[in-house]
């Protein structure tokens, strides 16, 4: 067995645009599998074949393929001629010590011009396997299912299916920018947009040197983990401590958190537009903290003219935490740090801040100059998967 057969589901519904989606999925698979001795990745009759070289390690290839968005399931497969006797012999040769009290053959035809129907293929191939193994045929609850897919000039066979990451291929959904705090919520929000095919720019606000570098180290780890799915990620580290000090001296305590958040959105918008992103993404959840009441979310969102996407807005903490655990970010997010959101936070923040009142409070601040200075000071770090070389840091987003 030296192939992987990749099946997609949602892509099949894209009509005339399907070839574009499939081509991007093929490209992403090639990039994700770089360095694993993959001989070829090609689209073939409603599926994708990954042809493995002699030194390819199935476990490593499986890990990488399982993280590529756009895949419903995939299987470690063999190729054989369409001749039933040759096909059955190849299957028997690759059973690899599998033993089963019962089995069935499940067949599909990619080309309906093939002279045998799927049930006929199942009976013919299944009969030859039963004759050789003496296993019982069970169509309802078999211990082993042998999958056969008839292609125009050959057949694939495999013994099981691995779950794919689902969603849409990276690069199909456009660019968005996600405000990444290092907590539990925002990495899940970023992941959800990545899974819908969006390329996600990560923007982290920190208060170094007032606070430690811990939050920056956390988001670097999160960015590297998410890059296993997205393959290329840009992280922007934005200094925010001086701006918080300016707000502290000029704004009444209960409004400071809302003003901080509005500043973050303005800065993120400027950076996002330079990167040609079409929307901002946050990990906001209605009612989770004081700044995330419906009234405050509306007031904060009024600071930007960009679309603000909140993919977690109706979830509860247990649901978000479970998803963070599943995608692997929870352990990193739980590392203690000093987040800028905790700096200069009043004991009783406003929970229903009116936009006109916040705008009056902001009139004493040089908002445009503050936004421009923070955006200009942003440090850019680029990540790639697989890691070929560290791209380093720079002070320009372009």
XYZ file of C-alpha atoms in Angstrom:
398
model
C 0.000 0.000 0.000
C 1.593 3.227 -1.092
C -1.261 5.708 -1.562
C -3.576 7.851 0.526
C -7.044 8.448 -0.855
C -8.487 11.771 0.314
C -12.216 12.438 0.206
C -13.846 15.832 0.524
C -17.488 16.592 1.231
C -18.393 20.283 1.270
C -16.191 20.991 -1.752
C -18.293 18.661 -3.860
C -21.210 21.114 -3.560
C -19.340 24.086 -5.031
C -20.568 23.581 -8.603
C -18.523 25.407 -11.218
C -16.136 26.700 -8.526
C -15.248 23.196 -7.331
C -12.020 22.881 -9.417
C -10.661 26.045 -7.790
C -11.387 24.718 -4.287
C -9.905 21.314 -5.102
C -6.765 22.845 -6.646
C -6.167 24.856 -3.476
C -6.628 21.720 -1.372
C -4.075 19.893 -3.535
C -1.665 22.812 -3.131
C -2.136 22.860 0.643
C -1.546 19.108 0.887
C 1.677 19.389 -1.101
C 2.896 22.168 1.167
C 1.857 20.401 4.382
C 3.625 17.182 3.315
C 6.898 18.795 2.267
C 9.848 16.672 3.374
C 7.863 13.438 3.870
C 8.825 11.713 0.589
C 5.480 12.192 -1.111
C 5.923 11.406 -4.789
C 2.749 13.038 -6.080
C -0.497 14.705 -5.019
C -3.192 14.831 -7.675
C -6.925 15.255 -8.073
C -8.585 12.238 -9.647
C -12.320 11.714 -10.245
C -13.834 13.342 -7.141
C -11.020 12.473 -4.762
C -7.334 13.241 -4.236
C -4.555 10.680 -4.333
C -1.357 11.136 -2.353
C 1.271 8.793 -3.736
C 3.869 7.887 -1.114
C 7.554 7.369 -1.782
C 9.527 4.447 -0.332
C 10.716 6.316 2.777
C 7.415 8.024 3.655
C 6.294 7.312 7.232
C 2.557 6.703 7.451
C 2.226 8.003 11.035
C 3.821 11.362 10.197
C 1.915 11.697 6.927
C -1.325 10.836 8.751
C -0.725 13.533 11.386
C -0.111 16.183 8.758
C -3.015 15.238 6.499
C -5.409 15.158 9.482
C -4.761 18.874 10.104
C -5.368 20.129 6.554
C -8.727 21.860 6.240
C -11.120 20.782 3.511
C -10.829 17.008 4.050
C -13.796 14.889 5.149
C -11.796 11.658 5.554
C -8.744 9.871 4.174
C -7.454 6.318 3.966
C -4.176 4.451 3.658
C -4.777 2.641 0.390
C -3.386 0.294 -2.198
C -3.674 0.310 -5.994
C -4.575 -2.725 -8.080
C -5.789 -3.601 -11.573
C -9.535 -3.640 -12.199
C -9.452 -7.400 -12.808
C -11.320 -8.982 -9.901
C -8.854 -11.813 -9.349
C -5.871 -9.439 -9.323
C -7.744 -7.009 -7.077
C -8.676 -9.728 -4.569
C -5.087 -11.009 -4.543
C -3.765 -7.516 -3.807
C -6.264 -7.084 -0.957
C -5.347 -10.459 0.536
C -1.651 -9.605 0.272
C -2.144 -6.350 2.207
C -4.354 -7.652 5.010
C -1.249 -7.549 7.188
C -2.324 -10.158 9.702
C -5.861 -8.808 10.077
C -8.264 -11.434 11.321
C -12.023 -11.088 11.315
C -14.992 -13.306 12.064
C -17.028 -11.345 9.532
C -16.420 -8.915 6.699
C -18.005 -7.123 3.804
C -16.801 -5.386 0.628
C -18.117 -1.871 0.040
C -17.592 -0.765 -3.555
C -17.965 2.535 -5.419
C -17.548 3.337 -9.104
C -16.111 6.717 -10.101
C -16.878 5.972 -13.746
C -20.391 4.629 -14.320
C -19.279 3.214 -17.677
C -17.510 0.415 -15.820
C -19.416 -2.731 -16.924
C -20.176 -3.995 -13.387
C -22.420 -2.286 -10.848
C -21.255 -1.672 -7.279
C -23.227 -4.653 -5.862
C -21.748 -6.892 -8.554
C -18.217 -5.729 -7.679
C -18.926 -6.430 -4.009
C -20.181 -9.937 -4.735
C -17.326 -10.870 -7.067
C -14.469 -9.515 -4.955
C -16.128 -10.578 -1.694
C -16.596 -14.118 -2.984
C -12.894 -14.434 -3.804
C -11.876 -13.122 -0.382
C -14.331 -15.423 1.401
C -12.980 -18.389 -0.548
C -9.427 -17.564 0.542
C -10.119 -16.645 4.191
C -13.322 -18.549 5.047
C -14.603 -15.410 6.795
C -18.338 -14.949 7.134
C -19.989 -12.199 5.055
C -22.007 -9.758 7.174
C -23.511 -6.771 5.362
C -24.987 -5.133 8.472
C -22.369 -5.351 11.234
C -19.076 -6.629 9.810
C -15.939 -6.780 11.893
C -13.936 -5.629 8.867
C -15.075 -3.502 5.941
C -12.955 -3.622 2.797
C -13.511 -0.513 0.698
C -13.023 -0.696 -3.074
C -13.150 2.301 -5.395
C -13.110 1.612 -9.121
C -11.303 4.303 -11.096
C -11.181 4.537 -14.920
C -7.921 2.567 -15.222
C -7.273 1.015 -11.799
C -8.852 0.357 -8.382
C -8.142 1.624 -4.887
C -8.714 -0.542 -1.813
C -8.439 0.283 1.872
C -9.544 -1.065 5.260
C -10.679 1.999 7.190
C -11.136 5.766 7.170
C -9.406 8.486 9.184
C -11.392 11.605 10.081
C -10.257 14.780 8.355
C -10.309 18.311 9.759
C -13.368 19.263 7.710
C -14.107 22.835 6.715
C -12.782 24.540 3.600
C -9.218 24.711 2.249
C -7.028 27.512 3.542
C -7.008 30.398 1.082
C -10.594 30.044 -0.115
C -12.264 32.352 2.426
C -10.264 35.571 2.156
C -8.185 37.388 4.756
C -9.247 38.318 8.282
C -7.371 39.677 11.319
C -7.900 38.134 14.761
C -7.186 39.892 18.059
C -5.290 37.173 19.941
C -5.042 37.616 23.718
C -3.350 34.370 24.724
C -6.391 33.337 26.747
C -8.666 30.408 25.967
C -11.239 32.083 23.715
C -9.416 33.973 20.974
C -7.280 31.040 19.716
C -10.508 29.049 19.257
C -12.037 31.987 17.368
C -8.985 32.122 15.089
C -9.148 28.358 14.508
C -12.823 28.535 13.565
C -12.162 31.162 10.893
C -9.184 29.168 9.594
C -11.468 26.138 9.308
C -13.788 28.156 7.069
C -10.944 28.740 4.630
C -9.892 32.184 5.881
C -6.260 33.196 6.128
C -5.951 34.694 9.614
C -3.580 37.462 10.654
C -2.937 37.288 14.407
C -2.649 40.576 16.351
C -1.510 40.516 19.971
C -1.490 43.556 22.267
C 1.071 43.448 25.097
C 2.229 45.744 27.880
C 5.958 44.999 27.887
C 8.098 46.390 29.523
C 5.490 47.357 32.139
C 4.596 43.656 32.330
C 6.709 40.617 31.461
C 7.132 39.017 28.025
C 5.098 35.971 29.104
C 2.039 36.812 27.015
C 4.196 37.254 23.911
C 5.795 33.855 24.414
C 2.359 32.275 24.801
C 0.973 33.733 21.593
C 4.092 32.641 19.712
C 3.387 29.076 20.816
C -0.269 29.433 19.846
C 0.682 30.908 16.470
C 3.068 28.008 15.802
C 0.371 25.480 16.729
C -2.279 27.112 14.532
C 0.211 27.274 11.666
C 0.096 23.476 11.472
C -3.390 24.038 10.030
C -2.918 27.325 8.182
C 0.650 26.531 6.975
C 1.684 30.220 6.895
C 0.858 32.663 9.685
C 1.753 36.269 10.385
C 1.765 37.437 14.010
C 1.844 41.132 14.951
C 3.018 42.115 18.440
C 1.662 45.559 19.318
C 2.922 47.531 22.367
C -0.084 48.821 24.294
C 1.178 49.731 27.775
C 1.903 53.416 27.071
C -1.531 53.874 25.554
C -3.094 52.346 28.659
C -1.198 54.823 30.813
C -2.543 57.709 28.737
C -6.083 56.372 29.149
C -5.506 55.898 32.889
C -4.692 59.599 33.325
C -7.543 60.937 31.189
C -10.565 58.612 31.380
C -12.901 57.900 34.275
C -12.211 54.425 35.745
C -15.461 52.687 34.779
C -14.987 53.519 31.081
C -11.325 52.557 30.744
C -11.866 48.935 29.648
C -14.246 50.009 26.883
C -11.811 52.700 25.727
C -8.951 50.153 25.736
C -11.018 47.806 23.572
C -12.008 50.558 21.156
C -8.360 51.543 20.787
C -7.437 47.927 20.076
C -10.044 47.691 17.337
C -8.861 50.931 15.728
C -5.235 49.766 15.759
C -6.205 46.316 14.502
C -8.223 47.917 11.694
C -5.255 49.957 10.507
C -2.989 46.900 10.529
C -5.645 44.709 8.922
C -6.214 47.139 6.059
C -2.472 47.238 5.316
C -2.646 43.435 5.058
C -5.766 43.670 2.861
C -7.950 41.852 5.380
C -11.709 42.201 5.053
C -12.844 41.716 8.671
C -11.726 41.643 12.303
C -12.221 38.585 14.529
C -12.541 38.510 18.311
C -13.167 35.836 20.935
C -16.046 37.769 22.532
C -18.847 35.842 24.243
C -22.017 37.615 25.342
C -22.063 38.103 29.112
C -18.769 36.364 29.848
C -17.037 39.432 31.330
C -18.062 43.004 32.021
C -16.808 44.333 28.685
C -18.821 41.721 26.766
C -22.384 42.736 27.512
C -24.432 43.328 24.380
C -24.390 47.085 25.034
C -20.616 47.193 25.475
C -19.980 45.015 22.435
C -22.033 47.439 20.336
C -20.182 50.452 21.760
C -16.774 48.824 21.242
C -17.654 47.722 17.711
C -18.610 51.298 16.866
C -14.928 52.248 16.920
C -14.242 50.490 13.620
C -15.781 50.589 10.166
C -14.655 47.023 9.455
C -16.884 43.993 9.867
C -16.310 42.421 13.307
C -16.791 38.642 13.411
C -17.424 36.964 16.769
C -17.580 33.202 16.078
C -17.906 32.247 19.779
C -20.541 34.795 20.732
C -23.249 32.268 21.670
C -21.058 29.585 23.252
C -20.465 28.988 26.952
C -17.097 28.598 28.651
C -17.265 24.808 28.907
C -17.902 24.479 25.164
C -15.025 26.801 24.298
C -12.673 25.083 26.741
C -13.528 21.667 25.277
C -12.780 22.904 21.771
C -9.517 24.507 22.918
C -8.529 21.138 24.396
C -9.383 19.329 21.181
C -7.340 21.664 18.961
C -4.423 21.749 21.410
C -4.366 25.415 22.486
C -5.804 24.916 25.993
C -2.547 23.813 27.616
C -0.762 26.896 26.271
C -3.596 29.265 27.188
C -3.577 27.977 30.768
C 0.067 28.994 31.284
C 0.025 31.925 33.762
C 0.988 35.262 32.274
C 0.508 39.001 32.696
C -1.943 40.049 30.039
C -2.396 43.696 29.069
C -6.141 43.342 29.672
C -5.377 42.922 33.378
C -3.329 46.123 33.575
C -4.998 49.218 35.065
C -8.381 47.489 35.124
C -10.901 49.175 37.456
C -12.714 47.200 40.128
C -16.161 48.116 38.773
C -16.085 48.605 34.989
C -19.145 49.886 33.166
C -21.378 47.106 31.876
C -23.634 49.288 29.736
C -21.396 52.028 28.395
C -23.223 54.377 26.031
C -21.328 55.241 22.895
C -21.944 58.993 23.167
C -20.528 59.015 26.703
C -17.462 57.032 25.638
C -16.895 59.337 22.672
C -16.949 62.359 25.000
C -14.388 60.637 27.233
C -12.165 59.990 24.206
C -12.200 63.653 23.136
C -9.355 64.424 25.554
C -7.145 61.760 23.971
C -5.084 62.142 20.756
C -6.749 59.027 19.341
C -5.355 59.223 15.798
C -1.791 59.796 17.009
C -2.081 56.960 19.522
C -3.360 54.542 16.868
C -0.696 55.551 14.344
C 2.121 55.192 16.901
C 0.996 51.754 18.075
C 0.517 50.466 14.538
C 3.944 51.761 13.506
C 5.578 50.035 16.485
C 4.053 46.617 15.711
C 6.636 43.841 15.328
C 5.946 41.268 12.617
C 6.794 37.591 13.066
C 6.158 35.006 10.353
C 5.594 31.279 10.916
C 5.575 28.387 8.456
C 4.718 24.718 8.551
C 6.602 22.549 8.009
C 9.418 24.571 9.552
C 12.066 25.103 6.906
C 13.695 28.088 8.520
C 12.763 30.771 11.061
C 11.627 33.842 9.157
C 12.511 36.182 12.035
C 10.983 39.467 13.130
C 10.596 42.793 11.379
C 8.868 46.116 11.927
C 6.943 46.296 8.656
C 3.722 44.457 7.844
C 4.309 44.603 4.089
